[in-house]
Tab-separated table of C-alpha atoms and ligand atoms in Angstrom:
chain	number	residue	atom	x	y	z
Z	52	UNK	CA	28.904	-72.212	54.632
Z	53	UNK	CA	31.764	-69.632	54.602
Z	54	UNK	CA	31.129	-66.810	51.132
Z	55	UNK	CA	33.920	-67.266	48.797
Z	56	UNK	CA	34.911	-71.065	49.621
Z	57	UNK	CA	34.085	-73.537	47.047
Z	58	UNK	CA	31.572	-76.150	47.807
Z	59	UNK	CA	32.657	-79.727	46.994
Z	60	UNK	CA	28.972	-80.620	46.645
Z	61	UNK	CA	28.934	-78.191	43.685
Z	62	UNK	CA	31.382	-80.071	41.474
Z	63	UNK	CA	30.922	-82.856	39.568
Z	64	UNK	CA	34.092	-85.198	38.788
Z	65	UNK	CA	35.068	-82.947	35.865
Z	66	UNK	CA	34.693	-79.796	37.838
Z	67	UNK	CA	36.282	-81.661	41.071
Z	68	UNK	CA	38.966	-83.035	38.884
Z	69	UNK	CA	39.921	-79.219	37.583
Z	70	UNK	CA	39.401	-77.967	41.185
Z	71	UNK	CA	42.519	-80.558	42.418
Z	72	UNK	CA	44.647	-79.574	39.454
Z	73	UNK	CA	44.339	-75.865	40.355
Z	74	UNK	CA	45.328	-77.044	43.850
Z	75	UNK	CA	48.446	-78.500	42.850
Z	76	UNK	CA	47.028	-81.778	43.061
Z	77	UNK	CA	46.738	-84.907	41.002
Z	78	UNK	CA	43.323	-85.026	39.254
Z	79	UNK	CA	42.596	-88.742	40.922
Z	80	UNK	CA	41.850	-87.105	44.631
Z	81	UNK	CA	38.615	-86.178	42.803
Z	82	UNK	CA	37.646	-89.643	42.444
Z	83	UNK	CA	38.630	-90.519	46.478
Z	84	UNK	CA	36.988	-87.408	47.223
Z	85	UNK	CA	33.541	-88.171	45.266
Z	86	UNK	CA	33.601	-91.563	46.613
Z	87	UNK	CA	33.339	-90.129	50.715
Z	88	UNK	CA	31.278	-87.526	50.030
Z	89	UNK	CA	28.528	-88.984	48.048
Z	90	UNK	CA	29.313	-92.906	48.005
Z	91	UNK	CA	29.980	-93.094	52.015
Z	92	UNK	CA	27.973	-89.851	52.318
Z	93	UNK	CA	31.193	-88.801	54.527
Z	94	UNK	CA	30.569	-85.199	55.704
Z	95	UNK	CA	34.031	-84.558	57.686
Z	96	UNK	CA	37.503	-83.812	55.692
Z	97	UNK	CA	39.456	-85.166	58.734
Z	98	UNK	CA	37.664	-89.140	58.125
Z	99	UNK	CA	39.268	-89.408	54.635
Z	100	UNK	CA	41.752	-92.108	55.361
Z	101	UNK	CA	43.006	-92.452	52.311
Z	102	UNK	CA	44.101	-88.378	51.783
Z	103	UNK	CA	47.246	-87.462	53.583
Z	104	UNK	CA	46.672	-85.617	56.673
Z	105	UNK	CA	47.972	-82.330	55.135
Z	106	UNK	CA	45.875	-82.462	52.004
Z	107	UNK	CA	42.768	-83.157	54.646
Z	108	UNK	CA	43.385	-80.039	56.798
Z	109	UNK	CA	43.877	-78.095	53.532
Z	110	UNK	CA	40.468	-79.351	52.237
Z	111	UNK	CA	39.342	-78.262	55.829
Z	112	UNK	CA	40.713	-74.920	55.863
Z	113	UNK	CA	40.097	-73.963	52.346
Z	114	UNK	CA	36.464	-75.993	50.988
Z	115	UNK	CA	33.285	-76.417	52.352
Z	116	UNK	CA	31.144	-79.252	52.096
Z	117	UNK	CA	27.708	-77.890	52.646
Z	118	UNK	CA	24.336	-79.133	52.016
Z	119	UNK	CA	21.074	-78.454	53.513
Z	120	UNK	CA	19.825	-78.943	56.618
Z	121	UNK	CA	16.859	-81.663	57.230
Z	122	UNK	CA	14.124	-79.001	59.210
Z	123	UNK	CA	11.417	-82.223	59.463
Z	124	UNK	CA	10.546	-85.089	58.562
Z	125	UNK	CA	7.310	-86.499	57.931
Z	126	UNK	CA	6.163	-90.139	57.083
Z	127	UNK	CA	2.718	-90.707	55.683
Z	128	UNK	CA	0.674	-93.668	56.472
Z	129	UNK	CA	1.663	-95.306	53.061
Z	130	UNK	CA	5.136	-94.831	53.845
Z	131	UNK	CA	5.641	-91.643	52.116
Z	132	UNK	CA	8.329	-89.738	53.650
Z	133	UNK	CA	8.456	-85.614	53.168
Z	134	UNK	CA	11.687	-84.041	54.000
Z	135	UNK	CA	11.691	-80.018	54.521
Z	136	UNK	CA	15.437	-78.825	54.214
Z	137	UNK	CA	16.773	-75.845	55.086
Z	138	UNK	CA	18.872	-73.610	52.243
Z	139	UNK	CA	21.594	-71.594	54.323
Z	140	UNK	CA	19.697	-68.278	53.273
Z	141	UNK	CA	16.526	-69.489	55.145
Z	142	UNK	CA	14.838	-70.554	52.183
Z	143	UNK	CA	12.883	-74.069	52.290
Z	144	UNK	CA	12.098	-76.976	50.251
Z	145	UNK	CA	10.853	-79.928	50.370
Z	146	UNK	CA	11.987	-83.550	48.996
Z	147	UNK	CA	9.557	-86.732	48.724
Z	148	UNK	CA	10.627	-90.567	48.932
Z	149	UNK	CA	7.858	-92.680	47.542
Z	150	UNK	CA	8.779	-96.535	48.697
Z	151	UNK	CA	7.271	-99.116	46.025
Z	152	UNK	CA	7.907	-102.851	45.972
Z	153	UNK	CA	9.990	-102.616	43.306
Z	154	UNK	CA	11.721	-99.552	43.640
Z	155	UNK	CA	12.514	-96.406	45.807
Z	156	UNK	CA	11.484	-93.241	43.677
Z	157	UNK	CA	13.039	-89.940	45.338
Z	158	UNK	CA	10.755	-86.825	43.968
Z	159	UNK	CA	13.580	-83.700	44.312
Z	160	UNK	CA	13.156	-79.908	43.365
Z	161	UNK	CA	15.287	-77.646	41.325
Z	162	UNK	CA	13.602	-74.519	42.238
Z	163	UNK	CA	12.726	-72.419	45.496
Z	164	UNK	CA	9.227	-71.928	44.446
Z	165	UNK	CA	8.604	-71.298	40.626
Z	166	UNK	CA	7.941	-68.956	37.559
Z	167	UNK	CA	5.308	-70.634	35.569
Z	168	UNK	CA	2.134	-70.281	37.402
Z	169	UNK	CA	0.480	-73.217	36.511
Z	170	UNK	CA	-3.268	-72.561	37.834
Z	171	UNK	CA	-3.670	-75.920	39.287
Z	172	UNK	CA	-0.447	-76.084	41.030
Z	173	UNK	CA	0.728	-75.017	44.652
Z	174	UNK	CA	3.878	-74.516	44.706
Z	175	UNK	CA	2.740	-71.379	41.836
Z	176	UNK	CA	0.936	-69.417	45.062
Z	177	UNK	CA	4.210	-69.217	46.609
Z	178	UNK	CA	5.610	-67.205	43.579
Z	179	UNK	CA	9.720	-67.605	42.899
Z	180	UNK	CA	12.832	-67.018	44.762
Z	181	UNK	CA	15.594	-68.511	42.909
Z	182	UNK	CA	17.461	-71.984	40.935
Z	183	UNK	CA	18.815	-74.310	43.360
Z	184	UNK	CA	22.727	-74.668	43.444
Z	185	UNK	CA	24.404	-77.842	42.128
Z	186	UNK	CA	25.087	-78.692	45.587
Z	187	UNK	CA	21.080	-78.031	46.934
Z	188	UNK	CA	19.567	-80.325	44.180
Z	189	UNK	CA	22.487	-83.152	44.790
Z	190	UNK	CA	22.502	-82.452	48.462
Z	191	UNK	CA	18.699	-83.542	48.889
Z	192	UNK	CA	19.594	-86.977	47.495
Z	193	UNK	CA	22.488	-86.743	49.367
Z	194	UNK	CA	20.192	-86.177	52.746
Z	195	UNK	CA	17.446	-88.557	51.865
Z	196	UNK	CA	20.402	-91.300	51.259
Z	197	UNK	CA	21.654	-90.924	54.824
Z	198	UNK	CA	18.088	-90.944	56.110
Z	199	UNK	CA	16.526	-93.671	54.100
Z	200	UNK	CA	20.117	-95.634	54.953
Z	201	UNK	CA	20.562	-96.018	51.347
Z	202	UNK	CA	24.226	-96.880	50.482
Z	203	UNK	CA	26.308	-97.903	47.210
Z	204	UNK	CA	25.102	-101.675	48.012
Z	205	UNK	CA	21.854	-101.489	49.479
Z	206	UNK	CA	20.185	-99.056	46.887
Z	207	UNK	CA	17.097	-97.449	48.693
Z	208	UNK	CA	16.578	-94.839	46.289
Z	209	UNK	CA	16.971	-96.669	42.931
Z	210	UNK	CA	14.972	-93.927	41.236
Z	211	UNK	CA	15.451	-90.000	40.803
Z	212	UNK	CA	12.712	-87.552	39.395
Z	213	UNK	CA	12.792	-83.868	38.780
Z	214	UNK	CA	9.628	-83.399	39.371
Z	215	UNK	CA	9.374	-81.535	43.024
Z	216	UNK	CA	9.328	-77.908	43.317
Z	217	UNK	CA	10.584	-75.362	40.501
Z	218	UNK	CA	10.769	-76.402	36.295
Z	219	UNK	CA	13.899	-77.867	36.596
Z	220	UNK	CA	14.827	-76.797	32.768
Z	221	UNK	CA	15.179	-73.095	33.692
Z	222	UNK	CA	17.725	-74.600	35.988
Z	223	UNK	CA	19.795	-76.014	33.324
Z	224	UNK	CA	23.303	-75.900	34.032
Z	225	UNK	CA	22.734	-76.757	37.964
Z	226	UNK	CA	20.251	-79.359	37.247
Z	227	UNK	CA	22.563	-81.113	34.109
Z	228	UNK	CA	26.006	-80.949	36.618
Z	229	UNK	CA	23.891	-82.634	39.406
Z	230	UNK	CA	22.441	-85.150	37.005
Z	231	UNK	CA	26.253	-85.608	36.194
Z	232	UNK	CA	26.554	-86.575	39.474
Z	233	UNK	CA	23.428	-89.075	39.513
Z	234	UNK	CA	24.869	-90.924	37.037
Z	235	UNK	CA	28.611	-90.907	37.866
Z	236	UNK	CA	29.705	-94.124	39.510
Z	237	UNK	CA	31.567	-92.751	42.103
Z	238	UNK	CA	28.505	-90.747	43.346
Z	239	UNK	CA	25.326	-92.037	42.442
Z	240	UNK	CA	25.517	-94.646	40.068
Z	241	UNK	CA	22.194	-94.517	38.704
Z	242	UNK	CA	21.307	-95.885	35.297
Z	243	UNK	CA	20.031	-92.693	33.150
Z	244	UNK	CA	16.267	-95.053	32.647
Z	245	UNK	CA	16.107	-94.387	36.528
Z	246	UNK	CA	16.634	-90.474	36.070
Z	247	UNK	CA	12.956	-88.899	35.274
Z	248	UNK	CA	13.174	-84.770	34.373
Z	249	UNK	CA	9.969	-83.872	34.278
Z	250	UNK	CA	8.820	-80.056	32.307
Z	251	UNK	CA	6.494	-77.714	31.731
Z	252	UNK	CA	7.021	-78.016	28.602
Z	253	UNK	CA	10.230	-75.391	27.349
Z	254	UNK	CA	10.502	-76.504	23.913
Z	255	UNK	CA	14.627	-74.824	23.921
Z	256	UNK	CA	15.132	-76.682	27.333
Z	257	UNK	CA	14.123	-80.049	25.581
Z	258	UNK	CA	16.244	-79.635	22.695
Z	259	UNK	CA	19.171	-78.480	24.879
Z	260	UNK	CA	18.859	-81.656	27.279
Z	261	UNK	CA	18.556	-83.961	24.522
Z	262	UNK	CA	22.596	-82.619	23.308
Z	263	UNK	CA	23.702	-83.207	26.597
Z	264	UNK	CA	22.018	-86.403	28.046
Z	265	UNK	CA	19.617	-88.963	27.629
Z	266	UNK	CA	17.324	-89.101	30.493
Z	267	UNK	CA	14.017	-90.414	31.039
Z	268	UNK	CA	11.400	-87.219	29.843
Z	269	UNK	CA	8.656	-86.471	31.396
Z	270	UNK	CA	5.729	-83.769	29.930
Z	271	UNK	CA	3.279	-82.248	31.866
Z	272	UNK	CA	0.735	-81.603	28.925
Z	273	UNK	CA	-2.665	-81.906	30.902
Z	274	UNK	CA	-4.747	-80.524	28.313
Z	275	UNK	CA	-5.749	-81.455	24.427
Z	276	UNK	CA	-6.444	-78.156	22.670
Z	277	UNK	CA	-4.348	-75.077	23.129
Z	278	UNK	CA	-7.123	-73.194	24.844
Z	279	UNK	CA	-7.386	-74.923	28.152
Z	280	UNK	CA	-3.893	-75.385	28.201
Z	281	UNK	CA	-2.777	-71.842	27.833
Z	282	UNK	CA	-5.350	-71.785	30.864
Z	283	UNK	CA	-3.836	-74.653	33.010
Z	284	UNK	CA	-0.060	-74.287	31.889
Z	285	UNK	CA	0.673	-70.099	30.713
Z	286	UNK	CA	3.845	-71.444	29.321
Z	287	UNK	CA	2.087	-72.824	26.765
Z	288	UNK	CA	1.419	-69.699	24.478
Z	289	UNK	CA	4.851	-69.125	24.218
Z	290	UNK	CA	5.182	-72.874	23.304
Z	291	UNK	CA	2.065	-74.341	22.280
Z	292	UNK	CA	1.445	-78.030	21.595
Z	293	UNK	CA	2.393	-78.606	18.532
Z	294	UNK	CA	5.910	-77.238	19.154
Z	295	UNK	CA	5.892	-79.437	22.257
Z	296	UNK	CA	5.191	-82.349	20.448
Z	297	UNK	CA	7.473	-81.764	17.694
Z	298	UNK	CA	10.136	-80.751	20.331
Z	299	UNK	CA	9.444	-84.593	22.702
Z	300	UNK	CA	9.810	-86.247	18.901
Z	301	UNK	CA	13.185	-84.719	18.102
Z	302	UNK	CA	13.994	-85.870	21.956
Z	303	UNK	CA	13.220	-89.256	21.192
Z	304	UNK	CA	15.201	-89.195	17.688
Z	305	UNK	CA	18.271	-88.390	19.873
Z	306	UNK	CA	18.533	-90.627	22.642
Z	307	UNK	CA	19.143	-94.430	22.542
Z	308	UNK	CA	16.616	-97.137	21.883
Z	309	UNK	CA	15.857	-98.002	25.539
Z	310	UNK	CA	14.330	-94.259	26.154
Z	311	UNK	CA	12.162	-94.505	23.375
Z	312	UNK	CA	8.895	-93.040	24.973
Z	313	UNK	CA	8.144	-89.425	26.453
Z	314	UNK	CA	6.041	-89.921	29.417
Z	315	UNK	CA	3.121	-87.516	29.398
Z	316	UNK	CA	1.726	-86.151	32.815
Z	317	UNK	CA	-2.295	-85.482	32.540
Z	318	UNK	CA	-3.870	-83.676	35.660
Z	319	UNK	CA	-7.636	-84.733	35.761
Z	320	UNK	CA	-9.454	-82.060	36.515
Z	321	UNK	CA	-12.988	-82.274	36.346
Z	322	UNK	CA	-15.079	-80.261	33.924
Z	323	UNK	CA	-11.544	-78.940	32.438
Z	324	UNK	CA	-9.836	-81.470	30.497
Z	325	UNK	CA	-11.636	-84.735	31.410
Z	326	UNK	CA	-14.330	-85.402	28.704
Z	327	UNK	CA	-15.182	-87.618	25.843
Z	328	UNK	CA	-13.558	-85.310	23.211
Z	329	UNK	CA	-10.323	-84.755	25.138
Z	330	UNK	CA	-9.868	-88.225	25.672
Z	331	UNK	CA	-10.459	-88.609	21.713
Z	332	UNK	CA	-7.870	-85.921	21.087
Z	333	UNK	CA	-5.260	-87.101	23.634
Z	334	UNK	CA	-5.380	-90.730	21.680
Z	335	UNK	CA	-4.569	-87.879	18.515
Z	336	UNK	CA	-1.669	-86.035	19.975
Z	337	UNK	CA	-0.334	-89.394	21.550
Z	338	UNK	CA	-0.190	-91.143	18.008
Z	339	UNK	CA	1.894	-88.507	16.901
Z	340	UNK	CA	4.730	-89.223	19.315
Z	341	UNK	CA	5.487	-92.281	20.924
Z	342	UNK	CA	4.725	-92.127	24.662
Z	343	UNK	CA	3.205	-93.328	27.323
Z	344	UNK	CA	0.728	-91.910	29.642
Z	345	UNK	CA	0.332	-91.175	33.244
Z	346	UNK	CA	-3.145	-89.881	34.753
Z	347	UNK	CA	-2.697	-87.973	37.862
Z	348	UNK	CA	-5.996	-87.524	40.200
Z	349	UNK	CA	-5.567	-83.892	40.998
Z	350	UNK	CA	-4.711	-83.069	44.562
Z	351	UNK	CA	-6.122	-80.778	46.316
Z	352	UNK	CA	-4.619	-77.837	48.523
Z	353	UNK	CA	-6.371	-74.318	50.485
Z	354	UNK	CA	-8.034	-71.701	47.801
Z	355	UNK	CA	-8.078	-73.838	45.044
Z	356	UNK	CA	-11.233	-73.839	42.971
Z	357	UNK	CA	-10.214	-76.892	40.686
Z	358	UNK	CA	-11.833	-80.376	41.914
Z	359	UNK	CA	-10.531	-83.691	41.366
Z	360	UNK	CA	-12.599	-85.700	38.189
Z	361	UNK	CA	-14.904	-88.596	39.684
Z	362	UNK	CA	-13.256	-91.853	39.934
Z	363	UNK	CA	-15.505	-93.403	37.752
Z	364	UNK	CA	-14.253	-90.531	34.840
Z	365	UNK	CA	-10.680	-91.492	35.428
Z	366	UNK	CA	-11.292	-94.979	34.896
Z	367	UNK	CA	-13.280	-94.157	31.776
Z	368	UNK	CA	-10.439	-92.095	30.730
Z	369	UNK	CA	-7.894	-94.484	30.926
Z	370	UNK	CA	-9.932	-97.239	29.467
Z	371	UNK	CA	-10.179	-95.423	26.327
Z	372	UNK	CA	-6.758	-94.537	26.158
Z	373	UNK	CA	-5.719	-98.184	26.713
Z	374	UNK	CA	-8.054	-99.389	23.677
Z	375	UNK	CA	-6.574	-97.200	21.430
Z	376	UNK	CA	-3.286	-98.930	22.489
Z	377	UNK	CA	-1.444	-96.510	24.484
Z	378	UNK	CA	0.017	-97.640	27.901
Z	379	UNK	CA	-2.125	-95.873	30.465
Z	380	UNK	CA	-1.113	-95.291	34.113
Z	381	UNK	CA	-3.501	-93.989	36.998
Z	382	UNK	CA	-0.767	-92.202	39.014
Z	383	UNK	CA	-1.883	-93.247	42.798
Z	384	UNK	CA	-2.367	-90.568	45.382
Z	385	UNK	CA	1.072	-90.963	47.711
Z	386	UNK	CA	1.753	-89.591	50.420
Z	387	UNK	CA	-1.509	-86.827	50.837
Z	388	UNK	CA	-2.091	-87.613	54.800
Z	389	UNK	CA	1.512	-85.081	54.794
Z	390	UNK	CA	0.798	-82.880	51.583
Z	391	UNK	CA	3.536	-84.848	49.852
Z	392	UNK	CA	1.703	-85.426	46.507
Z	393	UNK	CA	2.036	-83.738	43.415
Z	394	UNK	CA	1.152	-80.114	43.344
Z	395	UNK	CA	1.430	-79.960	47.233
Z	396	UNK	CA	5.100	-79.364	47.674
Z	397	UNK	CA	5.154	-75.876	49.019
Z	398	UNK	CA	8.762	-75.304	50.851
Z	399	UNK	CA	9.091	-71.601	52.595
Z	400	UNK	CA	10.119	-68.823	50.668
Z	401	UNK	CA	12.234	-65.599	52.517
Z	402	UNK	CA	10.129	-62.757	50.309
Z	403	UNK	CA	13.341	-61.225	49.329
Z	404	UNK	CA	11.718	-57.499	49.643
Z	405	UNK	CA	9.920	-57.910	52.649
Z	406	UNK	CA	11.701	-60.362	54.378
Z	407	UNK	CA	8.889	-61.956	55.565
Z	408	UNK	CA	8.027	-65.487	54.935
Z	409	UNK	CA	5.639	-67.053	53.236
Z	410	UNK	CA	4.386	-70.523	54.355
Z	411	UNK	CA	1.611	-72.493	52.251
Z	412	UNK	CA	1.666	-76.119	53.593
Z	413	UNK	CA	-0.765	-76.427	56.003
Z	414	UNK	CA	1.494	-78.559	58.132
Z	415	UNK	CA	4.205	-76.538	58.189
S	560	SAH	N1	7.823	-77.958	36.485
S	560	SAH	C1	7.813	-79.357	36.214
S	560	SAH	C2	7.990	-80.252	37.428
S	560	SAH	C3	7.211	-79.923	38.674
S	560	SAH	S1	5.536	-80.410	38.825
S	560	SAH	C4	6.560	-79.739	35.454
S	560	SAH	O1	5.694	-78.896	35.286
S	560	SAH	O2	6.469	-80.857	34.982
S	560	SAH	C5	5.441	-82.151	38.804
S	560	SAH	C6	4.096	-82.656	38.282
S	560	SAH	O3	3.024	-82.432	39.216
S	560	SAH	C7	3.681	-81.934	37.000
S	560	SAH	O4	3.145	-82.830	36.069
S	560	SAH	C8	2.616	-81.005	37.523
S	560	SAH	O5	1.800	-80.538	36.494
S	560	SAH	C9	1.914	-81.893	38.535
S	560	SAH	N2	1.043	-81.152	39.441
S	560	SAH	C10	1.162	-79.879	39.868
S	560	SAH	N3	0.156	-79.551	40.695
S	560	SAH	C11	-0.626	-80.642	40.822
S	560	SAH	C12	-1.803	-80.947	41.582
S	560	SAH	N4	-2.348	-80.042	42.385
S	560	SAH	N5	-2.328	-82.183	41.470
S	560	SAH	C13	-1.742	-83.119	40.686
S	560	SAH	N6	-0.618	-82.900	39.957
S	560	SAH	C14	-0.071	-81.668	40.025
């Protein structure tokens, strides 16, 4: 990517649109332009038929179309499938496709590593570099389409979530403009049920997303009393669960009727949030919004001192949840044989000091 040429990949049809006009253009080469790109994943200027030749070598000469580069690609034994990509400043992440019978769920990060230091998370060790672009955050959809041979008609990836590397909320205005793009028919077309951002938990974030779209929202509250989660997730004395939960409730009010449920993410980690009385006071803080829940085993990774709880606890868990009437899911393990589940995704970060990189993934 040339400095100082706009990125198409950065725009969404608004932007794109503006972008022609300021060309001396007519608005609608946004709309042929969105649809090679993104629809026929089209990476060459000089294949759009349906531009005039001189409006192609313009594009050419004056835009870039840059996304970034697939470094591996790993597929698990369950079918998992871990793509590393390249930033063009050396940076890595990574990008997770999680094939189910019914759907394809693409896991993508808005981050190069992340501020919030969760203590059971991985991607924490590797401290934070900096927000993704508009262009990295749609370009690893954009990647994992051509890879996966998803197209507009044969939908391979029928489901986005935020929920890879970085909190995608202190990524707003990249991470809304690419959901823009998710949605828009002539990129993505995906319905906004199929769009999961999943946070932290940064209460302003929540009520700023919920003016600008109505996505599927995901909560990572993993603990029942303040205490252990000011422990597990420091964000949380800044925002502390009742603010959270008064923050997913005004979400809720907002959006339309068929996003009527925060989804809450609960790490089980045993000894630390997994007993009797936290299961009592999750069935508490979950009658106070409505949501579902999803239990995720905790994975593992080097220098960790957190341990998974027994399966037997897990089950108990979730049993109690589900009598008090709360949908209850046991998040399976995907994709560990490659260090593609949650918590794993590590990337490579340029230390911006040093220059030196740090690598966590063990099979990097
Ligand atoms: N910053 C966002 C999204 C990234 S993390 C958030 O916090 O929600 C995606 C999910 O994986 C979160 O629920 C996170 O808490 C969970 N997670 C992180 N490390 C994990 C681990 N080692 N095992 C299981 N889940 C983990």
């Amino acid at each position: 990517m040339s400095a100082g040429k706009a990125n198409l990949f950065d725009f969404d049809r608004r932007a794109l649109e503006a972008f022609f006009t300021g060309m001396g253009e007519k608005p609608f080469r946004a709309a042929q332009v969105m649809r090679w790109i993104h629809q026929l994943g089209e990476p060459d200027f000089m294949r759009m038929t349906d531009l005039a030749t001189s409006l192609r070598q313009r594009l050419l000469a004056e835009t870039d179309l840059a996304v970034p580069k697939v470094v591996s690609d790993k597929v698990a034994t369950d079918g998992t499938r871990k793509m590393l990509l390249q930033l063009a400043d050396g940076n890595c992440i990574e990008t997770v496709f999680i094939p189910e019978t019914e759907r394809g769920t693409l896991c993508i990060s808005s981050q190069v590593g992340c501020t919030l230091n969760c203590s059971f998370c991985m991607t924490a060790r590797q401290g934070y570099n900096r927000n993704l672009t508009v262009a990295e955050i749609i370009g690893q959809i954009w990647q994992a389409a051509r890879l996966l041979n998803h197209t507009h008609d044969k939908r391979v990836i029928s489901n986005v979530v935020l929920m890879g590397m970085g909190e995608p909320l202190l990524n707003f205005d990249n991470v809304v403009t690419a959901i823009d793009l998710m949605l828009d028919d002539l990129a993505y077309g995906l319905s906004k049920r199929r769009i999961t951002l999943s946070t932290a938990g940064l209460v302003p974030g929540i009520d700023r997303l919920s003016q600008k779209c109505d996505i599927s929202l995901a909560v990572s509250l993993h603990a029942t009393t303040d205490d252990i989660r000011d422990q597990l997730v420091p964000i949380n004395k800044k925002y502390p669960i009742a603010e959270l939960l008064a923050a997913c409730r005004r979400y809720i009010d907002a959006s339309s009727p068929q996003n009527r449920k925060v989804t809450f993410e609960y790490v089980m980690l045993k000894g630390v949030n997994d007993s009797e009385k936290d299961a009592k006071r999750l069935i508490n803080l979950m009658s106070q919004v409505p949501s579902k829940i999803n239990l995720i085993p905790f994975n593992t990774f080097p220098g960790t001192s957190y341990e998974c709880s027994s399966r037997d606890t897990v089950e108990r868990f979730r049993d109690k949840l589900g009598s008090a009437g709360f949908v209850t899911v046991i998040r399976k393990t995907r994709g560990d044989d490659i260090d593609a589940a949650c918590g794993q995704l590590a990337g490579r970060v340029m230390d911006r000091t040093r220059r030196s990189t740090t690598t966590l993934a063990p099979a990097l």
